[in-house]
PDB file of C-alpha atoms in Angstrom:
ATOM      1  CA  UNK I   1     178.268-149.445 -26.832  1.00 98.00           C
ATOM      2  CA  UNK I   2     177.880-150.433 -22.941  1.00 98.00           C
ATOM      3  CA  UNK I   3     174.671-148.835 -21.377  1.00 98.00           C
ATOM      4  CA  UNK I   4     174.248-148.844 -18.109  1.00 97.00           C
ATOM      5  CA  UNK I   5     171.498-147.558 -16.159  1.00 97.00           C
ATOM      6  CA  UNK I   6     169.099-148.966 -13.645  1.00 95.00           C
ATOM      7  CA  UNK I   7     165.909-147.788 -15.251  1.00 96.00           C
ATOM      8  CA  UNK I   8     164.812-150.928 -17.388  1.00 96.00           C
ATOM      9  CA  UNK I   9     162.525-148.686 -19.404  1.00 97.00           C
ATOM     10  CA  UNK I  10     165.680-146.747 -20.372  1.00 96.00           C
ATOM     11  CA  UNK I  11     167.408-149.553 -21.247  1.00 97.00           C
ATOM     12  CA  UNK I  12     164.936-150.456 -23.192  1.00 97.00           C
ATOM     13  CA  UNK I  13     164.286-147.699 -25.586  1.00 98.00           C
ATOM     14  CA  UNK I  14     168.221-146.924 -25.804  1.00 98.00           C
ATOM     15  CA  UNK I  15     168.648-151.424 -27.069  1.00 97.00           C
ATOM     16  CA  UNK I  16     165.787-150.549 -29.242  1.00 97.00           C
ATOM     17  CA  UNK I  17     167.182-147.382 -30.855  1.00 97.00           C
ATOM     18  CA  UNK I  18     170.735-148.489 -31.340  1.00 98.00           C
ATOM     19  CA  UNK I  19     171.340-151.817 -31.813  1.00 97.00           C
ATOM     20  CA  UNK I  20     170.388-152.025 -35.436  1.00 97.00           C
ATOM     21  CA  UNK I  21     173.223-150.243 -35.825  1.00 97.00           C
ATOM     22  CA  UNK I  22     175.741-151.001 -32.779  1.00 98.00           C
ATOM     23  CA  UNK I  23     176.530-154.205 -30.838  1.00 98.00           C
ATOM     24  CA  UNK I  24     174.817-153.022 -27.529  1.00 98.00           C
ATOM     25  CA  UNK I  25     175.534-154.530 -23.960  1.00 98.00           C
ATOM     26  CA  UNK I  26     173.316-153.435 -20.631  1.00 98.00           C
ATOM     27  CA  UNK I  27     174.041-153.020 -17.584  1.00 97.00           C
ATOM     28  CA  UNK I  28     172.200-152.358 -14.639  1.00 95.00           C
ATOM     29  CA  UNK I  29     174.461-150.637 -12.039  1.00 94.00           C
ATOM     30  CA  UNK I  30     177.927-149.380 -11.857  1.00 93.00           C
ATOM     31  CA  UNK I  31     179.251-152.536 -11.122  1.00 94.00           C
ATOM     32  CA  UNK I  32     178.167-154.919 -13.660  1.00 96.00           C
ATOM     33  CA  UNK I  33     179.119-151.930 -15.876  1.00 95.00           C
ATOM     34  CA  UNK I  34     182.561-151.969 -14.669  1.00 94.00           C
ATOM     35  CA  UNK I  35     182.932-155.515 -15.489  1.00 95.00           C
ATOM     36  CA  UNK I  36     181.268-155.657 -18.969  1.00 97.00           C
ATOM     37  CA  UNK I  37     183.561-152.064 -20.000  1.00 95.00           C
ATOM     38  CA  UNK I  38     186.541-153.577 -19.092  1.00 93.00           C
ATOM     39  CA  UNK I  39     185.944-156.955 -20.472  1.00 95.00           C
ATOM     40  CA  UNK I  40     184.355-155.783 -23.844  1.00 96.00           C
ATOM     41  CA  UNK I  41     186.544-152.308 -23.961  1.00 93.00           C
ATOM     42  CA  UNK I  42     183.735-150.496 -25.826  1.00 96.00           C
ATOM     43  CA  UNK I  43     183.753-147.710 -28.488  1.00 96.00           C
ATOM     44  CA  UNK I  44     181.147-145.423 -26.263  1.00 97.00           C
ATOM     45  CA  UNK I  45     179.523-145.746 -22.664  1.00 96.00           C
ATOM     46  CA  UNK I  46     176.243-144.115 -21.658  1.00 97.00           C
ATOM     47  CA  UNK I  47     175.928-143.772 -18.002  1.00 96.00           C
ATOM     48  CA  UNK I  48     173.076-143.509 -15.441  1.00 95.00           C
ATOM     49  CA  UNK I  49     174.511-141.044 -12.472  1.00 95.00           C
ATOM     50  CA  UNK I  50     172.816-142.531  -9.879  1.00 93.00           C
ATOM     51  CA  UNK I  51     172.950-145.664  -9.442  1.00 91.00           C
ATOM     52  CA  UNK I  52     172.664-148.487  -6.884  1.00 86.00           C
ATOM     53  CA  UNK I  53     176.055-150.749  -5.947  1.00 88.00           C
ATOM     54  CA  UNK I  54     178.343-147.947  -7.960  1.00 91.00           C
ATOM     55  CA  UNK I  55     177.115-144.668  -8.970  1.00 92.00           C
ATOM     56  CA  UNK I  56     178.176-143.196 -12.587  1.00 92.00           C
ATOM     57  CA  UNK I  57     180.681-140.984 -11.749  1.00 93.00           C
ATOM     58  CA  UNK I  58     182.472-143.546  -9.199  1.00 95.00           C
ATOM     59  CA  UNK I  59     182.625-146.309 -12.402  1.00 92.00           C
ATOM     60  CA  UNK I  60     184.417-143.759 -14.181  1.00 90.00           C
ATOM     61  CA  UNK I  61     187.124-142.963 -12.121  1.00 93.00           C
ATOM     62  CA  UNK I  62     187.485-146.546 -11.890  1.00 93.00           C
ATOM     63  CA  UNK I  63     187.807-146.944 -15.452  1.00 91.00           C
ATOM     64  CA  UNK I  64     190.457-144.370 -15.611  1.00 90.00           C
ATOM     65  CA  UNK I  65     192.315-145.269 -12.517  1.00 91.00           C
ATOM     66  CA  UNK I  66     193.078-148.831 -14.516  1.00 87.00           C
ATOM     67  CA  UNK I  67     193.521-147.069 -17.748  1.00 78.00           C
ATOM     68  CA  UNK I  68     196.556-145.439 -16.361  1.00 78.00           C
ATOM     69  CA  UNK I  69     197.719-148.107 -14.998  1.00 79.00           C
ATOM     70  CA  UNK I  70     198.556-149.943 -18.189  1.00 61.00           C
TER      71      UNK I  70
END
C-alpha cells in the first residue's frame, strides 16, 4: 500500500492501522508518491487531493498516462 498525504498525523494513524497487516510506504506529496508507485508498483494507493509539489488527482493521471504507455 503507498499512502500519500501531507498531513503527518494522517500518515500516522493510516502506518499504525495497516501495517500489521500490509507492507506500507509514505509519501508526503504527489511527487515522492509518483516515484515510490512506480518503483514499488503497489496493490492499493490512498491519496491526499491536495497536495503541495503534485496534487492527487494530477499523480494519477500520471500514473495512467505511463500505464498506457507500456
Amino acid at each position: 500500500i503507498v499512502i500519500v498525504d501531507d498531513d503527518d498525523e494522517i500518515l500516522r494513524f493510516l502506518e499504525a492501522e495497516l501495517s500489521s497487516q500490509y507492507k506500507v510506504y509514505i509519501c508526503r506529496n504527489g511527487k515522492e508518491g509518483l516515484q515510490t508507485i512506480l518503483k514499488q508498483q503497489p496493490d492499493l494507493i490512498i491519496s491526499d487531493v491536495v497536495m503541495p509539489e503534485m496534487d492527487g488527482i494530477e499523480t494519477i493521471k500520471k500514473i495512467n498516462e505511463r500505464l498506457l504507455k507500456t
